[in-house]
CSV table of C-alpha atoms in Angstrom, one decimal:
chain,number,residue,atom,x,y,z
N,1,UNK,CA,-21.7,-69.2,91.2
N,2,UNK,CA,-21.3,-65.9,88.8
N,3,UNK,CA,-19.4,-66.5,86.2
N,4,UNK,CA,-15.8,-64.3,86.9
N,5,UNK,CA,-15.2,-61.5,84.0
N,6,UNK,CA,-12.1,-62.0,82.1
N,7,UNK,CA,-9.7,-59.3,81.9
N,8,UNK,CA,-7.2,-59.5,79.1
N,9,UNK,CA,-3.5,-59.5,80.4
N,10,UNK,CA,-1.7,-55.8,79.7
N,11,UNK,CA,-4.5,-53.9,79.9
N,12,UNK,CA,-4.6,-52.6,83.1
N,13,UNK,CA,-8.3,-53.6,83.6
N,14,UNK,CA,-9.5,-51.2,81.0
N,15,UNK,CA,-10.7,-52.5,77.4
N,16,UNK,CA,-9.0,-52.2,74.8
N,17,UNK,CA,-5.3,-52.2,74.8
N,18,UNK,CA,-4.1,-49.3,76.6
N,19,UNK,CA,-5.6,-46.4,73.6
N,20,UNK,CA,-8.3,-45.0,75.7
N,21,UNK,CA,-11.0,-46.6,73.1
N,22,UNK,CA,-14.2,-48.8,74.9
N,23,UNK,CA,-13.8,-51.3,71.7
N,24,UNK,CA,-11.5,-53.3,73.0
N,25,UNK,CA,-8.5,-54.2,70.3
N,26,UNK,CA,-7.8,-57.2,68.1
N,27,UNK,CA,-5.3,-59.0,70.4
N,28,UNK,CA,-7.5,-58.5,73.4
N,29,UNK,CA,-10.6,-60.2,71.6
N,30,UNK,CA,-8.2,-62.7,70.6
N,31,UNK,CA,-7.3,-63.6,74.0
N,32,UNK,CA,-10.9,-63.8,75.1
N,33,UNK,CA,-11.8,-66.1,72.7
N,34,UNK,CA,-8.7,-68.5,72.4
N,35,UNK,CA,-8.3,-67.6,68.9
N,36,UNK,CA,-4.8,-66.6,67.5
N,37,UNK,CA,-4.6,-63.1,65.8
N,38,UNK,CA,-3.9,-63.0,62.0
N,39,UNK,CA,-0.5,-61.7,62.0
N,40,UNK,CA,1.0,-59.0,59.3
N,41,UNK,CA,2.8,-60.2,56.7
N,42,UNK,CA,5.8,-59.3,56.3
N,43,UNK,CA,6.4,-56.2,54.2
N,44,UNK,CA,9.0,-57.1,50.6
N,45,UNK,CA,11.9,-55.3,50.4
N,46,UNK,CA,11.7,-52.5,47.8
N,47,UNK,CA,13.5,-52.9,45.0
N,48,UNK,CA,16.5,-50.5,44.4
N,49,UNK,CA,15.8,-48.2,42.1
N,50,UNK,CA,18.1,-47.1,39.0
N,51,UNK,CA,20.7,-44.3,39.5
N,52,UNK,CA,19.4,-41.0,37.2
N,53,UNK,CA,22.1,-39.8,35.1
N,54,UNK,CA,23.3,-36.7,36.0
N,55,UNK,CA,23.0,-33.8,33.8
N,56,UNK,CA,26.4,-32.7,32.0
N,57,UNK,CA,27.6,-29.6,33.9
N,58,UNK,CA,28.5,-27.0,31.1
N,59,UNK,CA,31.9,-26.8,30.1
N,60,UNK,CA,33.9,-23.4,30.6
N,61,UNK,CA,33.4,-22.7,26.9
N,62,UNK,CA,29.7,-23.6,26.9
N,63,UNK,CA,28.9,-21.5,29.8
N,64,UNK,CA,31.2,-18.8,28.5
N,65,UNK,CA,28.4,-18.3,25.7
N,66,UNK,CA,25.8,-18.3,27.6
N,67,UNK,CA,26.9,-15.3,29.3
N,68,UNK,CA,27.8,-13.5,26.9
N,69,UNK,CA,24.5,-14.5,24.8
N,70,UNK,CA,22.0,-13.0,27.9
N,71,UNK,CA,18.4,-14.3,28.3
N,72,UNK,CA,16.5,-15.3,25.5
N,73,UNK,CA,14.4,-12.9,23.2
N,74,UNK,CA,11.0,-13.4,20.7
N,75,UNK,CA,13.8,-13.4,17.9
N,76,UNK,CA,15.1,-16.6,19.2
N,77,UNK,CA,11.8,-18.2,18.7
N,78,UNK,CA,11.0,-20.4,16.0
N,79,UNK,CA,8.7,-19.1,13.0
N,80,UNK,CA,4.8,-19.1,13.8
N,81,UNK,CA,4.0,-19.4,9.8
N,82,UNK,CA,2.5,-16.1,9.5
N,83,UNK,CA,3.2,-13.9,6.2
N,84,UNK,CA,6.9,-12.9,6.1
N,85,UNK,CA,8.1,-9.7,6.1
N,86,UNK,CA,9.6,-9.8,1.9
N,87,UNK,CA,6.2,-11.0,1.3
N,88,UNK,CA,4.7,-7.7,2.5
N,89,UNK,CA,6.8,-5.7,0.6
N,90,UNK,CA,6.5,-7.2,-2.0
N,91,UNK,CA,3.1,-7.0,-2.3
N,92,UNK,CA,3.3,-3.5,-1.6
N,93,UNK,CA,5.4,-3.1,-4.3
N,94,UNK,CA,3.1,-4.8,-6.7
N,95,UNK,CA,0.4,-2.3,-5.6
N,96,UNK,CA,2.0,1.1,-6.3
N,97,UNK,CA,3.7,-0.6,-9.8
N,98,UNK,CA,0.0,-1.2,-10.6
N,99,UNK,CA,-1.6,2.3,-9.6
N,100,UNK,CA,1.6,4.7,-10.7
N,101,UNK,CA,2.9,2.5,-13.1
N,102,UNK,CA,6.3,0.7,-13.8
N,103,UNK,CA,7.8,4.3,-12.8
N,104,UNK,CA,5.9,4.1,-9.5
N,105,UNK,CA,8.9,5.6,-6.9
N,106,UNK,CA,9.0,8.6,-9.3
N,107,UNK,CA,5.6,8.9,-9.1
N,108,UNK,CA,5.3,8.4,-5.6
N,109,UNK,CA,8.0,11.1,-4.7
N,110,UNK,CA,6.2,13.4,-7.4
N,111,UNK,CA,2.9,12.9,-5.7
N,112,UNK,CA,4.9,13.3,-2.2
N,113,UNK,CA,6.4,16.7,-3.6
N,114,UNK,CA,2.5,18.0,-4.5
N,115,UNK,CA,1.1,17.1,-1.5
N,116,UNK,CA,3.7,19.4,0.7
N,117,UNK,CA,3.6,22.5,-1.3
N,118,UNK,CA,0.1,22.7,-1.4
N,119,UNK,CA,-0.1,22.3,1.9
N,120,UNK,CA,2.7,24.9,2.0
N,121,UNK,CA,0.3,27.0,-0.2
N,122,UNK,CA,2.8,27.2,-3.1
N,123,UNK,CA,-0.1,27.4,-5.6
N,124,UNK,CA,-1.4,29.2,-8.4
N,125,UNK,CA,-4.7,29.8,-9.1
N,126,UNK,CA,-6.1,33.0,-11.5
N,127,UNK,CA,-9.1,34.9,-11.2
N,128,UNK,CA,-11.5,32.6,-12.0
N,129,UNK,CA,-10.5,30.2,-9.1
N,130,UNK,CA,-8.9,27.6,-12.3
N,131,UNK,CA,-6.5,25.3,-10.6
N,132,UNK,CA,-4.2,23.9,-14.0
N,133,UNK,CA,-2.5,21.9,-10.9
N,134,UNK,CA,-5.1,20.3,-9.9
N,135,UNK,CA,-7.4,19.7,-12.8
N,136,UNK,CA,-4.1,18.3,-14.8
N,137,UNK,CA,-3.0,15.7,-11.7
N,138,UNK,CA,-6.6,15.0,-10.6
N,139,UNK,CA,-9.5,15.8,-12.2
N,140,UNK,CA,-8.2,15.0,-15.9
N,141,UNK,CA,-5.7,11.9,-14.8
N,142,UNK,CA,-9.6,10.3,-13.2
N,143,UNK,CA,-11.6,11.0,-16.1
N,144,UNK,CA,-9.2,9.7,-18.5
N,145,UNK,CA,-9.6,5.8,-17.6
N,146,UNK,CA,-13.3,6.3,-17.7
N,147,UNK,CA,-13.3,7.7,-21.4
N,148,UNK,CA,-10.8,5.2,-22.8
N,149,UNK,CA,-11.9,2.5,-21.7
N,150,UNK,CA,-15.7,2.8,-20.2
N,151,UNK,CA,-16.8,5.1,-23.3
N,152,UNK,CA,-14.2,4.6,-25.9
N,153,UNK,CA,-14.1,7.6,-26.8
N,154,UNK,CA,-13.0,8.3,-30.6
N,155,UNK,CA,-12.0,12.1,-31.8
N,156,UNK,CA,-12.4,13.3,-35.1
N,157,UNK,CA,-11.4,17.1,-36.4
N,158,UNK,CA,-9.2,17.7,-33.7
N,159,UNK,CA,-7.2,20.0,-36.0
N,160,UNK,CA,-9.8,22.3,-36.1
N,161,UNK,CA,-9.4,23.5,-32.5
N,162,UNK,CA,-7.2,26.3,-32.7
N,163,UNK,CA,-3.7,26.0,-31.1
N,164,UNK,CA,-3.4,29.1,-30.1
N,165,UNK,CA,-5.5,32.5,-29.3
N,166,UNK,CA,-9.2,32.6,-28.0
N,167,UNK,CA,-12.1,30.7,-29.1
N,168,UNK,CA,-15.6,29.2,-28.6
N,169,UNK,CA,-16.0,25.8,-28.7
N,170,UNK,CA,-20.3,24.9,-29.5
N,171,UNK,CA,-21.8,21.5,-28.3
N,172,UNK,CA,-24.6,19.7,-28.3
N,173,UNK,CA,-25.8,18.8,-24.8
N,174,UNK,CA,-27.7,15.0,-23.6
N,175,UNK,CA,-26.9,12.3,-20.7
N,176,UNK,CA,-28.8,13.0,-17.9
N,177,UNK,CA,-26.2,14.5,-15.7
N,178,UNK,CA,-23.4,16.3,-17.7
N,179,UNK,CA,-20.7,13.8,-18.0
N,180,UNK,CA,-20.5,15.3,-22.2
N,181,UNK,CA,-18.7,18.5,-20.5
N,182,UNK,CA,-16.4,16.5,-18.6
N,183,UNK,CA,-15.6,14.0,-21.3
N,184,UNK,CA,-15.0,17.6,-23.4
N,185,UNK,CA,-12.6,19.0,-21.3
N,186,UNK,CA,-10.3,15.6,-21.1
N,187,UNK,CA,-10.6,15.2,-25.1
N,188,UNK,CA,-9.5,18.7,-25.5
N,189,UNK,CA,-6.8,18.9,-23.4
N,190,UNK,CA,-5.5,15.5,-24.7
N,191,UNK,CA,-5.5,16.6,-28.1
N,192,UNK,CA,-4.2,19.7,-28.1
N,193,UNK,CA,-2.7,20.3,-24.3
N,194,UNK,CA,-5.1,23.4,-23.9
N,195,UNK,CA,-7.4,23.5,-21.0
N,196,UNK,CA,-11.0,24.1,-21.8
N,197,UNK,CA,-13.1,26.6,-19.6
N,198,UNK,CA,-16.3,26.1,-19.5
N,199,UNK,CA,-19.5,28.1,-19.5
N,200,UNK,CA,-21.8,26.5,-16.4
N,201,UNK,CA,-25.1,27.5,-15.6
N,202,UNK,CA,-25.8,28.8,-12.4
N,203,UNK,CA,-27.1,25.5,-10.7
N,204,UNK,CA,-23.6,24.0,-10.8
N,205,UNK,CA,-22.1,26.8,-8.5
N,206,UNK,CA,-25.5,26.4,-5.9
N,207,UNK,CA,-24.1,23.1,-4.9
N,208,UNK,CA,-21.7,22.3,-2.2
N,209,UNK,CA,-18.4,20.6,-3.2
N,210,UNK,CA,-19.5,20.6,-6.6
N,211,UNK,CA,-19.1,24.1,-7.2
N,212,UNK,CA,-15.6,24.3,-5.7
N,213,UNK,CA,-14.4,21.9,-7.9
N,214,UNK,CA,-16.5,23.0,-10.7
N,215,UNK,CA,-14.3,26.5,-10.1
N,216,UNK,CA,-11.2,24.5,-9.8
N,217,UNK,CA,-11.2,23.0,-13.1
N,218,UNK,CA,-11.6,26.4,-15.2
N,219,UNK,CA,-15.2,26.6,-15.3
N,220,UNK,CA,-17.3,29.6,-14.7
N,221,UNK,CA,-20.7,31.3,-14.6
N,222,UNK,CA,-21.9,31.3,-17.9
N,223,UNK,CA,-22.7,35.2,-18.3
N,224,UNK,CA,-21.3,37.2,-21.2
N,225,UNK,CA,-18.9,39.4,-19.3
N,226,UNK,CA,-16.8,36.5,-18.1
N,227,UNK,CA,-16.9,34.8,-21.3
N,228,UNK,CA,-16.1,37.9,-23.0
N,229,UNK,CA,-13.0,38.6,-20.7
N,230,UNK,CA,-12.1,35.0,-20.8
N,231,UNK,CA,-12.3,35.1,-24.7
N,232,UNK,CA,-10.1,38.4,-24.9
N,233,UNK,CA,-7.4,36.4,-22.8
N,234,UNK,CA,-7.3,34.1,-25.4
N,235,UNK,CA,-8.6,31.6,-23.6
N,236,UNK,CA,-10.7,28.3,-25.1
N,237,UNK,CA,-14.3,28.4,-23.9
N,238,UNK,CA,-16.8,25.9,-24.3
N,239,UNK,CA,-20.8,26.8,-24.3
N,240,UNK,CA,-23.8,24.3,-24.6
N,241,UNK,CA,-26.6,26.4,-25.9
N,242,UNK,CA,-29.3,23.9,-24.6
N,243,UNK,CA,-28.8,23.5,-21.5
N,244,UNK,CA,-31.5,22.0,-19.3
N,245,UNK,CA,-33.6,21.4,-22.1
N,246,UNK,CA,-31.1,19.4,-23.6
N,247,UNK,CA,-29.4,17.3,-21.1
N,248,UNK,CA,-32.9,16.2,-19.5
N,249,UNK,CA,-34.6,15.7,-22.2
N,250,UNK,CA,-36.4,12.1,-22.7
N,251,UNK,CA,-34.6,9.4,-24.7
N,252,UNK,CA,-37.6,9.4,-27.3
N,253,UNK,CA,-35.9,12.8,-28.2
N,254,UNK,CA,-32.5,12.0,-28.1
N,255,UNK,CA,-29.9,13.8,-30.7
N,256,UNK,CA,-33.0,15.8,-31.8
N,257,UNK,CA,-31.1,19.4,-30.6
N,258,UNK,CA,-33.3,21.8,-28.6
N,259,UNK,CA,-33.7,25.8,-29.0
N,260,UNK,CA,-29.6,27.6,-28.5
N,261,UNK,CA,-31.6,30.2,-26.1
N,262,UNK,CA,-30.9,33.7,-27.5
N,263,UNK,CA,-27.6,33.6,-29.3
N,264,UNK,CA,-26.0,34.7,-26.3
N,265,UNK,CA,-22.7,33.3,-27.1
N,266,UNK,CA,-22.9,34.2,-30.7
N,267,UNK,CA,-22.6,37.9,-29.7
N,268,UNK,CA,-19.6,37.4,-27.1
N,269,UNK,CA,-18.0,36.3,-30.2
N,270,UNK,CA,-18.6,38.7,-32.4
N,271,UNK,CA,-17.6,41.5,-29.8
N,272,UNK,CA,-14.3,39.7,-29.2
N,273,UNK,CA,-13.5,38.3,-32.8
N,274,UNK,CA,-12.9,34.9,-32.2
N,275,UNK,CA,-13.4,31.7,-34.1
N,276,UNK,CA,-16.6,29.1,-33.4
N,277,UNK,CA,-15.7,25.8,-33.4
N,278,UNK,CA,-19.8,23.5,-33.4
N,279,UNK,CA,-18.7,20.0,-31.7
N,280,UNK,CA,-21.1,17.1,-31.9
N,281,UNK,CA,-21.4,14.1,-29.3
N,282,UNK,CA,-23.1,10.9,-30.0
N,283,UNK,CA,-23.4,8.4,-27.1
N,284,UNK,CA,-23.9,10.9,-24.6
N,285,UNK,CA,-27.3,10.3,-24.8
N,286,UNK,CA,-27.8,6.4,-23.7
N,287,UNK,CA,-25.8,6.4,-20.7
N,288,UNK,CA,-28.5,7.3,-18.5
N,289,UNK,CA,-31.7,7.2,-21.0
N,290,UNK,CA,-34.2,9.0,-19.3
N,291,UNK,CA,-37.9,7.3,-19.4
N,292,UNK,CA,-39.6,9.6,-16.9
N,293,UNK,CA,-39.3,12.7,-15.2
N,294,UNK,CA,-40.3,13.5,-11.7
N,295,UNK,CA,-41.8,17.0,-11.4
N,296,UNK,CA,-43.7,17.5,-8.7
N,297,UNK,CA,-40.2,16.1,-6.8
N,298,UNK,CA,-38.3,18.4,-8.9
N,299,UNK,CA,-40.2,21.2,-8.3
N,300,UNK,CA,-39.9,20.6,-4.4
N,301,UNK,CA,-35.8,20.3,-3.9
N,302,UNK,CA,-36.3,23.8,-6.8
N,303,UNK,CA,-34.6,21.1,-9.8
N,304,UNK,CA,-34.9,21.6,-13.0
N,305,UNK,CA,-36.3,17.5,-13.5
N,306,UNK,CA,-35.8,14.8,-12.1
N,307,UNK,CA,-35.0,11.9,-14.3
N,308,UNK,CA,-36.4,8.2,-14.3
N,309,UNK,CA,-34.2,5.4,-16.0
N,310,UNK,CA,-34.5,2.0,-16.2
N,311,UNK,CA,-32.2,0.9,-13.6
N,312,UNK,CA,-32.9,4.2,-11.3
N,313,UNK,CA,-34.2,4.1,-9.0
N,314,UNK,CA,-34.8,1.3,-9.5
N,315,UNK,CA,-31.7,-0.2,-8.1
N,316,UNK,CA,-30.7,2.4,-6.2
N,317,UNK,CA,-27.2,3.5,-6.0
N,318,UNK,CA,-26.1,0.7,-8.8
N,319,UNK,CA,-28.6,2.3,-11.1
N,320,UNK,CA,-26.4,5.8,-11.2
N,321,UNK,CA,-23.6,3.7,-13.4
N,322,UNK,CA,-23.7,4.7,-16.5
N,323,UNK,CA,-23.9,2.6,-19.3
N,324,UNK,CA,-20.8,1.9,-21.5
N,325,UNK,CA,-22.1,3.4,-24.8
N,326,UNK,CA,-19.6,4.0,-27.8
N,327,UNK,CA,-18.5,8.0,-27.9
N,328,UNK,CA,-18.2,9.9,-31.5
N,329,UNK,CA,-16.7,13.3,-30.9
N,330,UNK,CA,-16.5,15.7,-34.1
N,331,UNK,CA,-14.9,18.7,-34.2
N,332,UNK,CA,-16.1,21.0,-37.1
N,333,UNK,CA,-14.5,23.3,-39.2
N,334,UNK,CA,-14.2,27.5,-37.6
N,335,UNK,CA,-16.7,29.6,-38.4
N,336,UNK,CA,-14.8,32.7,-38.4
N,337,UNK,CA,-16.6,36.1,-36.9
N,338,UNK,CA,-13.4,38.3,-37.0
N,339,UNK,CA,-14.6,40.0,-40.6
N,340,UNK,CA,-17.5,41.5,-38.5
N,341,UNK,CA,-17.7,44.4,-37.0
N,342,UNK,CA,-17.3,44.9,-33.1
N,343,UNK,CA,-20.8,46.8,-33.4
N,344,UNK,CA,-22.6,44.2,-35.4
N,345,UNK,CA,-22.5,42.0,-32.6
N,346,UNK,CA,-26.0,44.2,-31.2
N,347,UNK,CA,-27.4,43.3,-35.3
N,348,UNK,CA,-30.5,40.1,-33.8
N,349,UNK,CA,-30.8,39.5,-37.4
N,350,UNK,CA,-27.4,38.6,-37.8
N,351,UNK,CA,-27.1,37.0,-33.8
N,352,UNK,CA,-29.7,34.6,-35.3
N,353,UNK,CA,-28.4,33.9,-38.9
N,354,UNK,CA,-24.8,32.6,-37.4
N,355,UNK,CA,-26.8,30.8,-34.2
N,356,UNK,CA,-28.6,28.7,-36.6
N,357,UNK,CA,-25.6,28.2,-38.8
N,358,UNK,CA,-24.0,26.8,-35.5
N,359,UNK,CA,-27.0,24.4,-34.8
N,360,UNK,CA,-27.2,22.9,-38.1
N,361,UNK,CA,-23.9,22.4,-39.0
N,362,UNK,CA,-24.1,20.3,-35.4
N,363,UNK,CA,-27.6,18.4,-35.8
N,364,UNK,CA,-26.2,17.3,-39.6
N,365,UNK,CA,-23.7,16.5,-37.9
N,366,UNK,CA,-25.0,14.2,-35.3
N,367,UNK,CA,-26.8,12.3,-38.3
N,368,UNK,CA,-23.8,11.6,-39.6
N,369,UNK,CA,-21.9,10.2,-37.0
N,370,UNK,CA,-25.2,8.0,-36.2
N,371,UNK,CA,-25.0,6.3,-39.4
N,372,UNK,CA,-21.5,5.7,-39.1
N,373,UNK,CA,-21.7,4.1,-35.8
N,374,UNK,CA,-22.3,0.7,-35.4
N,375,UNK,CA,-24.0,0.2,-32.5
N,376,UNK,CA,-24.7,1.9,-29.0
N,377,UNK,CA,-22.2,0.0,-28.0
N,378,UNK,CA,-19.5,-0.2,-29.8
C-alpha cells in the first residue's frame, strides 16, 4: 500500500501555516516529525526607568527680564581674545607721538588745517613759482633728519650770511647727484631763517616732477636776468659755478674745483651791488664716489654722464643710498662789489680778477677743512 501524506492539523490542506508561503512553518514540521517546537522565552520586564527632573519654570521676576532684555546680541558674547579696542588706540597714539612729536594733536590739527586750504587754494606763491609753504612744512622739515643725523652736518661762518638785503651765496659743487644744494638750502634757512633761491641749470627744469618741485622750493633757471631781478629784490641766491663738471667729476678728482664758466655770476653782482659770500662743502664728495662714467649711455638718454659707483649698479636700487660721510660747511667772509661801478660790471678783466678771488678763497678753503676733519666719516 502507498504510504498516506500527512497533512498537519490547521492548515487547511495547504503547507505552511495559513501565510500563503510553500515552506511550510516551524509548528507544522514539528508535527510531521514528532518533535516539540522550541518555545520563546519569555520576554523580562523592563525595568522602570527614573523620573527626569523637570526644568524650573521661570519665576514672574525671571521672566519679567527676559522680556524686557530682547533676544541676544554679539555684545553678549564672551571675548574671542583678539586685540582690544584701548590697545588700538593706544598704539595709534604711540605712532603719531613718535612722528609729530609729544605735541602730536597740535600737529595733527595743524597738518589737518594745511591740507584744506590748499585744497581750498588759499596759497601764495610769487613769480618764480617759490612755495615758502611748502618748502618750510615739507621739503625743509624731510631734509632736516637726513643732514643731522645721516651727514652730520657741522656749520661754520654762519654770521657771514647777511641777515638782511640781497646777496650771492658761491659754492663748490661734487656728489654725484646734487644733494650739496639741497643740504645748502636747509643749512641756510636753519641758521638764519632766510630761504635760499637757487640758480639751477636748465636740466633740472627738463624733468618731470622734479622741476615742479625744483620751482616750488625757490629755485630758478640760472640765467642772469632772473638772478639779477631776484638779487634787486633782495633776495639770497645761491650759484655753483662748476656745474656739470663739478658734480660728475671722478673721485680721483675730488675737492680739486673745476673752471667757474665765465664769471657769469660775478657780473650780476656787480650790476646789482650785492655782497659774495664763497661757501665750501667737504663730504659732498664720497657719498656717491664716482669710479666710472657711462658715455656712450649718457649720450643716448642726451645726459651729461652717467656715473659708476661701487655699489651702483651694482646693487641696484640699494646702491643709490648714499653713504654717511661727515659734512664741513664754511661760510666765508663777503666780498663786497657795491664800491664798483654799475658799468664796470661789462670790465672781463675785472669779471675775472673777482671770479678767481671767489675760487680760491673756496679751494684754500676746502684744504682747510680737510685737515681738520677726521675722517670721511666722522
Amino acid at each position: 500500500m502507498p504510504e498516506a501524506e500527512i497533512i498537519p492539523l490547521g492548515t487547511g490542506g495547504r503547507p505552511g501555516r495559513g501565510s500563503g508561503r510553500d515552506k511550510p512553518s516551524a509548528a507544522a514540521r514539528s508535527l510531521a516529525t514528532g518533535t516539540p517546537a522550541k518555545r520563546a522565552k519569555p520576554a523580562k520586564p523592563a525595568k522602570p526607568r527614573a523620573a527626569e527632573p523637570k526644568a524650573a519654570e521661570p519665576t514672574e521676576t525671571e521672566a519679567g527680564e527676559q522680556t524686557a532684555r530682547g533676544p541676544f546680541t554679539t555684545a553678549d558674547r564672551e571675548p574671542t581674545g583678539g586685540i582690544p579696542v584701548g590697545d588700538w588706540l593706544a598704539a595709534i597714539e604711540a605712532g603719531a607721538r613718535e612722528v609729530f612729536g609729544t605735541h602730536w594733536e597740535r600737529r595733527l590739527a595743524e597738518l589737518l588745517a594745511f591740507a584744506r586750504h590748499r585744497l581750498d587754494g588759499d596759497y601764495q606763491v610769487d613769480e618764480f613759482g617759490f612755495d615758502q609753504e611748502v618748502t618750510e612744512r615739507f621739503l625743509l622739515a624731510a631734509l632736516r633728519p637726513i643732514a643731522d643725523k645721516w651727514f652730520r652736518i657741522e656749520v661754520r661762518g654762519a654770521e657771514n650770511i647777511p641777515t638782511e638785503g640781497g646777496a650771492l651765496v658761491v659754492s663748490n659743487h661734487s656728489g654725484t647727484i646734487p644733494v650739496d644744494g639741497l643740504m645748502t638750502l636747509l643749512k641756510v634757512h636753519d641758521e638764519t631763517g632766510r630761504f635760499l633761491r637757487p640758480l639751477g641749470a636748465d636740466l633740472v627744469f627738463r624733468v618731470p616732477l622734479v622741476a615742479g618741485l625744483a620751482r616750488r622750493s625757490g629755485a630758478t633757471l640760472a640765467c642772469q636776468a632772473d638772478a639779477e631781478r631776484m638779487l634787486n629784490q633782495g633776495e639770497l641766491v645761491a650759484v655753483w659755478p662748476e656745474g656739470f663738471k663739478g658734480v660728475g667729476k671722478p673721485f680721483s678728482e675730488r675737492y680739486k674745483l673745476q673752471r667757474f664758466g665765465r664769471g657769469g655770476f660775478v657780473s650780476a653782482a656787480l650790476r646789482t651791488g650785492v655782497p659774495i659770500v664763497p661757501l665750501s662743502v667737504v663730504g659732498a664728495e664720497e657719498i656717491y664716489p664716482i669710479v666710472g662714467n657711462l658715455t656712450t649711455l649718457a649720450r643716448l638718454f642726451n645726459l651729461p654722464y652717467l656715473p659708476v659707483t661701487p655699489f651702483f649698479p651694482l646693487l641696484g636700487p640699494l646702491g643709490m643710498v648714499p653713504l654717511p660721510s661727515k659734512w664741513l660747511m664754511e661760510f666765508g667772509e663777503p666780498i663786497r662789489t657795491d664800491a664798483y661801478e654799475e658799468a664796470e660790471a661789462e670790465d672781463p678783466m675785472l669779471v675775472f680778477d673777482l671770479t678767481d678771488q671767489v675760487r680760491e678763497t673756496i679751494q684754500q678753503t676746502l684744504f682747510t677743512l680737510l685737515r681738520q676733519r677726521d675722517s670721511i666719516f666722522r
